[in-house]
Coordinates of C-alpha atoms in Angstrom, one line a residue:
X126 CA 0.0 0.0 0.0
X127 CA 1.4 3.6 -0.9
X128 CA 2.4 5.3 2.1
X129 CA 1.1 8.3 1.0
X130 CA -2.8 6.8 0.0
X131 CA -5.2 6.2 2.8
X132 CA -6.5 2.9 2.7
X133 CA -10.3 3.2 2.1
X134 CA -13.0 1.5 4.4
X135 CA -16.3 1.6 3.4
X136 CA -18.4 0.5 6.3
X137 CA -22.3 -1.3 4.5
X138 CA -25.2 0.0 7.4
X139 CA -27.5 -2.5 7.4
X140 CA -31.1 -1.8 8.3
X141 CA -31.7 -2.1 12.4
X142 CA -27.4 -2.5 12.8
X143 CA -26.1 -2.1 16.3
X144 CA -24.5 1.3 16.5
X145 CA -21.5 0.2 19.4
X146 CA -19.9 -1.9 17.1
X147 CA -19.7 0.3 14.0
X148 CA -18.6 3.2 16.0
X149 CA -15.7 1.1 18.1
X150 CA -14.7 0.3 14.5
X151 CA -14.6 3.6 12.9
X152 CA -13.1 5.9 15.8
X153 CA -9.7 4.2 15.8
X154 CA -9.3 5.1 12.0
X155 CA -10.0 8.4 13.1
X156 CA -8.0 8.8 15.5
X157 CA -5.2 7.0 14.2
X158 CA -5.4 9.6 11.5
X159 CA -5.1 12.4 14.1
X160 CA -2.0 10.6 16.1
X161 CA -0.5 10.1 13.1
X162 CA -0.8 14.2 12.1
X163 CA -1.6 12.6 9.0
X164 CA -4.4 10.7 6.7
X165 CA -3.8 6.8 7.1
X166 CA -7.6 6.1 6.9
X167 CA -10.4 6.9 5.1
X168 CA -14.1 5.9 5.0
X169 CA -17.3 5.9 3.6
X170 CA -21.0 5.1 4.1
X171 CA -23.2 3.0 2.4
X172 CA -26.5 1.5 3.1
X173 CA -29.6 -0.5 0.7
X174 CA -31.4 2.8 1.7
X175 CA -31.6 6.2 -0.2
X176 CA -29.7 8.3 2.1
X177 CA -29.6 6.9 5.6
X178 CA -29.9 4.1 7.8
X179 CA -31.9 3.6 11.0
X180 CA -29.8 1.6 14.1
X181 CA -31.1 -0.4 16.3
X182 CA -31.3 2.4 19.0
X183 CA -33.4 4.5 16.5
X184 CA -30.6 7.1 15.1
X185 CA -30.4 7.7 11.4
X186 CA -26.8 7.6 10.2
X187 CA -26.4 10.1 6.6
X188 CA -25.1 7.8 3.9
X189 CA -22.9 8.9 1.7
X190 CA -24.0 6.8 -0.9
X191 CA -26.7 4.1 -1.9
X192 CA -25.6 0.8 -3.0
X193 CA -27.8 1.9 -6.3
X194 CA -24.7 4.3 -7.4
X195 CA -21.3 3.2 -8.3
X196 CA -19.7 2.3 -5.2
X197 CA -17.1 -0.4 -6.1
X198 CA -14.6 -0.5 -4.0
X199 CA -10.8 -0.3 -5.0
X200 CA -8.7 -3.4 -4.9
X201 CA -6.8 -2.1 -1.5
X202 CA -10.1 -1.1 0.4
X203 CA -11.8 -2.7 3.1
X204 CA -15.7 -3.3 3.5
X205 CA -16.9 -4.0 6.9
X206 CA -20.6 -5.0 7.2
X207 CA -22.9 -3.9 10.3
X208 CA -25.2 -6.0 11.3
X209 CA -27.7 -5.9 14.0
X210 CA -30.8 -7.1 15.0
X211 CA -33.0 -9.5 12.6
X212 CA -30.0 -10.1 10.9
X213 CA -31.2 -12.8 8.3
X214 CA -34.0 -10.2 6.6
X215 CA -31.0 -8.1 5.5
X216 CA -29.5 -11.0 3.6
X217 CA -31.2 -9.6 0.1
X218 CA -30.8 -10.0 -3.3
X219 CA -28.7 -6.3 -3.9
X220 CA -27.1 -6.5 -0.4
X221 CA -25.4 -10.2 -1.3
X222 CA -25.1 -8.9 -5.6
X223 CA -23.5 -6.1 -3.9
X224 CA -21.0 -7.5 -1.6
X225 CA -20.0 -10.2 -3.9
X226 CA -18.7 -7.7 -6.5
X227 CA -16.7 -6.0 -3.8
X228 CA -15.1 -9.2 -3.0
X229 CA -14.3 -9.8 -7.1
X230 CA -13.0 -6.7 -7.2
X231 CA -10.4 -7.4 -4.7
X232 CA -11.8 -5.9 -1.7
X233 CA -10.8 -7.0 1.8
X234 CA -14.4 -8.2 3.2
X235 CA -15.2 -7.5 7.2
X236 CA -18.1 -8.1 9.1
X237 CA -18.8 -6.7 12.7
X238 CA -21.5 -8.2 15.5
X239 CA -23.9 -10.0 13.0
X240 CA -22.5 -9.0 9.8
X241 CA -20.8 -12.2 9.5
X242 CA -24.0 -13.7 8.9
X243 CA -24.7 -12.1 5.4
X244 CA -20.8 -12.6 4.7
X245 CA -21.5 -16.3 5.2
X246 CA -25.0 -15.8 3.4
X247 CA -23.3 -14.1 0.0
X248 CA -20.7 -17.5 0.2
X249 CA -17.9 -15.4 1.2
X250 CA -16.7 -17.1 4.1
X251 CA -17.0 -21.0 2.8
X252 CA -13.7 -22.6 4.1
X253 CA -12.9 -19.8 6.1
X254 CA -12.3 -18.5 9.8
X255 CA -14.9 -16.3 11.2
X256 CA -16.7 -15.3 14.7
X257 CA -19.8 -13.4 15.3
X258 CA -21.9 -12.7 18.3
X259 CA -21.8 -15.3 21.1
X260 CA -25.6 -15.2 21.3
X261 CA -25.4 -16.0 17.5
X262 CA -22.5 -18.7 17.7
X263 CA -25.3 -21.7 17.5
X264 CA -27.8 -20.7 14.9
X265 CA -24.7 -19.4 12.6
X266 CA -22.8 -23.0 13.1
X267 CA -26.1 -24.5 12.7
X268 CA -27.2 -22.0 9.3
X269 CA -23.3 -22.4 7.7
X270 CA -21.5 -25.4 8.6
X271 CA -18.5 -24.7 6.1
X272 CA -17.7 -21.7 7.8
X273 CA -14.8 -22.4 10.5
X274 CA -16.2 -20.7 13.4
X275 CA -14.6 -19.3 16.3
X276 CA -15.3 -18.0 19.7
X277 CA -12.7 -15.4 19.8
X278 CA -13.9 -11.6 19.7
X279 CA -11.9 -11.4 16.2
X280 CA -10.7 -13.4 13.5
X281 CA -8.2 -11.9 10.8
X282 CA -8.6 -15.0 8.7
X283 CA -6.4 -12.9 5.4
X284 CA -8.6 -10.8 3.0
X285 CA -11.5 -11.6 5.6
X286 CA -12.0 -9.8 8.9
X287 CA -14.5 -10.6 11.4
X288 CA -15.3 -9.5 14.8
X289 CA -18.3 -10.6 17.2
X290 CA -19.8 -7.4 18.6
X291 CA -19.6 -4.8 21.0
X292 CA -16.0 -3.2 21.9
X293 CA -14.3 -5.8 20.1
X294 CA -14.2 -3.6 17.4
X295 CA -11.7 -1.4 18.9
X296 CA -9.5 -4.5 19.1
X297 CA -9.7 -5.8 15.7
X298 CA -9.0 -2.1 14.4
X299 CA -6.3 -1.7 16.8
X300 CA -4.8 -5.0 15.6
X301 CA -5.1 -3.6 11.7
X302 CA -3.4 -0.4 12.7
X303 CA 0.0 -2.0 14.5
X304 CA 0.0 -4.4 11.6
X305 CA 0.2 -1.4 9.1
X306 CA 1.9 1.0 11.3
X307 CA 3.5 -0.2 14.1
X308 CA 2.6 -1.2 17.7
X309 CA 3.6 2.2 19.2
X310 CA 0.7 4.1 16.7
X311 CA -2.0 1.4 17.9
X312 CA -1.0 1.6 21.6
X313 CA -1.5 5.8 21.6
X314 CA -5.0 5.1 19.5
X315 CA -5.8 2.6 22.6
X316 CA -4.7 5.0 25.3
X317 CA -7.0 7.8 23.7
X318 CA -9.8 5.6 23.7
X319 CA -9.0 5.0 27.3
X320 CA -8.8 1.2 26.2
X321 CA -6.5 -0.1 28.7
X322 CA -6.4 -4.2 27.8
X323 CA -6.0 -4.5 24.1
X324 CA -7.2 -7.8 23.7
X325 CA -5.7 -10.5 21.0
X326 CA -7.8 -12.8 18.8
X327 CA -6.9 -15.5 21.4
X328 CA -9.3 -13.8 23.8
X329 CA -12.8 -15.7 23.6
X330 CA -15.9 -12.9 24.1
X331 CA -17.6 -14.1 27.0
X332 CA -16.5 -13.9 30.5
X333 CA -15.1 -16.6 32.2
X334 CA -17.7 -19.2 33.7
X335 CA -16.6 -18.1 37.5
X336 CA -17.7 -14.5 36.7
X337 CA -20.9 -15.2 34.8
X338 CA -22.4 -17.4 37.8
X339 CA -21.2 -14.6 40.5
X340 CA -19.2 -18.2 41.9
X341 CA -15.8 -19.0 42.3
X342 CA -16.0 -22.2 43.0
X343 CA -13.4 -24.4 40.5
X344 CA -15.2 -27.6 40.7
X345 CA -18.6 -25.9 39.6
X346 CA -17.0 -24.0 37.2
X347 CA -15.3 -27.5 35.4
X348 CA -19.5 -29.0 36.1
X349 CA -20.6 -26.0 34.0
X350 CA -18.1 -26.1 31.6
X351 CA -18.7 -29.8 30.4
X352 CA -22.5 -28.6 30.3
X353 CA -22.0 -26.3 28.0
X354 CA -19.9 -28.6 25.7
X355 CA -22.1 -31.0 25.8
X356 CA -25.4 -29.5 24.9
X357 CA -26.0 -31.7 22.2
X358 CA -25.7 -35.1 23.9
X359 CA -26.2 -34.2 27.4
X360 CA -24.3 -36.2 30.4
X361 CA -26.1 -37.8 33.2
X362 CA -25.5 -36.2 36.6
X363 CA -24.3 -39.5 38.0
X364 CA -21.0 -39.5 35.3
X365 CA -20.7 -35.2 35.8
X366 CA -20.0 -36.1 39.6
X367 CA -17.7 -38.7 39.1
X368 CA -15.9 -37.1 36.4
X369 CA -15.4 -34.3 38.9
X370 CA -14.4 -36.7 41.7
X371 CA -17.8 -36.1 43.8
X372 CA -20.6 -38.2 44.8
X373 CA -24.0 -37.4 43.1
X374 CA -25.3 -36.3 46.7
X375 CA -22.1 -34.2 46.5
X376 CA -23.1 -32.4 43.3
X377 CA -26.3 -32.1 44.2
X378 CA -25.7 -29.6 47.4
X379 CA -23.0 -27.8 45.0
X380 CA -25.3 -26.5 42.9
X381 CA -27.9 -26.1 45.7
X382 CA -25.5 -24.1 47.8
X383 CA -24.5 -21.5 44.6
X384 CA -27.3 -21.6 42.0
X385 CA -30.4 -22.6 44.5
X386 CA -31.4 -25.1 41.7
X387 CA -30.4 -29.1 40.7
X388 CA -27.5 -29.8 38.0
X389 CA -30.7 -31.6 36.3
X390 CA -32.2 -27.9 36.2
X391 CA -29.5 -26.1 35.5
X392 CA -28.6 -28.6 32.3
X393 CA -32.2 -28.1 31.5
X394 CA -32.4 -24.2 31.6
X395 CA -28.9 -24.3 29.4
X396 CA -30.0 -26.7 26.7
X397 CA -33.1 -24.6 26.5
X398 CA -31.2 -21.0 26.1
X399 CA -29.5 -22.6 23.2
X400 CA -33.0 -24.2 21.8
X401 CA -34.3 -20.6 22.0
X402 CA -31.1 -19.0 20.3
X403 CA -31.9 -21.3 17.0
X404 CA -35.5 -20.9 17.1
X405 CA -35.0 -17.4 16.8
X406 CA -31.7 -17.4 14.4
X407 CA -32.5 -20.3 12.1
X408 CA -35.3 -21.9 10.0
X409 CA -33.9 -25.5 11.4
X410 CA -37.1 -27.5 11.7
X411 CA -38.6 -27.6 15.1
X412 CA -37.3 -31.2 15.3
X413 CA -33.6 -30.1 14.7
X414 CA -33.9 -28.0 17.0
X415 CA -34.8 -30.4 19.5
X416 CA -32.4 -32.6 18.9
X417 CA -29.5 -30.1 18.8
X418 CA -30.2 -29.1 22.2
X419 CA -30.2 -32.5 23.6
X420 CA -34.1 -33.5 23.1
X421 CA -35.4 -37.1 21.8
X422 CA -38.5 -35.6 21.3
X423 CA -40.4 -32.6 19.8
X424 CA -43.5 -33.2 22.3
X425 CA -40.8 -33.9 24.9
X426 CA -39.3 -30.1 24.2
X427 CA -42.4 -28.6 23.4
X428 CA -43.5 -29.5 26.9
X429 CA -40.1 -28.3 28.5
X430 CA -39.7 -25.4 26.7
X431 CA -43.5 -24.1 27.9
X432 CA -42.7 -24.8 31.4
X433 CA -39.9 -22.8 31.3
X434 CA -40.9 -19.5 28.7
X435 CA -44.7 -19.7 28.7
X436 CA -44.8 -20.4 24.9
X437 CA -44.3 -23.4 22.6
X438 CA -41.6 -23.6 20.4
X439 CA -43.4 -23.1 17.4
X440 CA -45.4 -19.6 18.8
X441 CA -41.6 -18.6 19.3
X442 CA -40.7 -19.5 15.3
X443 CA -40.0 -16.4 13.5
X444 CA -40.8 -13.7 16.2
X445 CA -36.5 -12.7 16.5
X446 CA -35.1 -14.6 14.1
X447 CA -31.5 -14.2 14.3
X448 CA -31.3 -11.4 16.7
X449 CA -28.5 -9.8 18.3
X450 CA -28.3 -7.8 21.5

């Protein structure tokens, strides 16, 4: 790249997309631009709609140009799509046309929060290395299974950029600008932005299991942890307590004593949080779904998953599909 050209971003505002992420993505470019008492970056703004697009907090962003104008990018620019909330309605005909001519023209192509989901929808990330939203993760694995999907809160994967939401923005950016232009020029960015951990793409986007459950206790932390890997093909309480050297009775007061619930209940809410995720993110059919949260049954899971949110699995169909916070 000539030291002396700003290298372009053009940044696609998807209707309803989630204004953190787009603006922890564009700030460091601007004020990498001001450390730098010079112009590294550029941008632009480009949307399906005429001349602005609506977030999902309600603000309209000014475009400055349509995707029904020229606006191919050049062969050293980068195109980061915003996603948001209902994520797969955005996945049109023009938006994927659109995207996929960036991409043939040479175009570095990003996603942040749910973008990566119309990356993967325009075939732009088959046999490639991607993450997106943690609340997301299931119905995208479930929606693209050639996409190598990650946990990480980035993934520089090449010509493909991707980064899962919220503030990891910032660190994906920050890891662009010390590639391009040193450590020392990302580092200053960081400490204007008062971002005092920049985080790798070895850092995974949720908090650790200890600090989600307000418990630091490392045996029902491990418990959880094979819970949540095993979602799919759940693990009797019986073998979770001897894996983790305890009587049953033992286990039983753990989770008593900390969560006020049974490791049966627990399991159960868990497997139905991820049931819920692909209900609303997918058009799996309800007995997919089912089974991909560790149910042998529709009526079975129908029945569960009334008990527990007051609805049936298939009044819930359609009514957020593939939301994002």
């Amino acid at each position: 790249m000539p030291s002396d050209k700003p290298r372009r971003f053009t940044f696609l505002l998807l209707d309803r997309f989630t204004m953190l992420p787009f603006t922890a993505a564009i700030e460091p470019l601007r004020l990498a631009n001001r450390a730098a008492d010079r112009p590294l970056y550029a941008w632009r703004l480009v949307g399906p709609g005429k001349d602005h697009a609506t977030c999902s907090n309600g603000t309209k962003v000014v475009l400055d140009a349509s995707l029904d104008v020229d606006t191919l990018a050049e062969r050293d620019d980068v195109v980061i799509v915003c996603g948001g909330t209902d994520i797969a309605r955005e996945a049109t005909k023009p938006v994927l046309n659109w995207l996929r001519k960036q991409a043939r023209g040479g175009a570095t192509m990003g996603a942040v929060c749910t973008g990566a989901w119309i990356l993967a929808e325009a075939g732009l990330l088959d046999g490639r290395k991607a993450t997106i939203h943690w609340e997301n993760h299931d119905g995208f694995a479930e929606a693209f299974p050639q996409v190598d999907l990650y946990r990480s809160i980035f993934v520089n994967d090449g010509n493909r950029l991707t980064a899962a939401g919220g503030t990891s923005s910032i660190d994906l950016m920050l890891h662009l600008i010390a590639e391009a232009h040193g450590d020392a020029l990302a580092t200053e960015v960081a400490d204007q932005m008062l971002h005092t951990a920049i985080r790798t793409d070895q850092d995974r986007q949720r908090l650790s299991i200890p600090t989600r459950i307000g418990v630091r206790n490392p045996r029902l932390a491990a418990v959880i942890a094979r819970m949540e890997a095993n979602l799919e093909d759940p693990i009797s309480p019986a073998q979770l307590a001897a894996d983790a050297g305890m009587s049953t009775r033992q286990l039983e007061r753990l989770f008593r004593r900390y969560l006020n619930r049974s490791p049966k209940r627990y399991y159960m809410e868990t497997r139905l949080a991820r049931a819920r995720n692909l209900l609303m993110q997918t058009e799996l059919p309800i007995i997919e779904v089912a089974l991909a949260s560790g149910f042998s049954s529709p009526s079975h899971f129908s029945k569960c998953y009334r008990a527990f949110y007051g609805s049936t699995p298939y009044r819930e169909r359609g009514t957020g599909a593939a939301a994002s916070p």
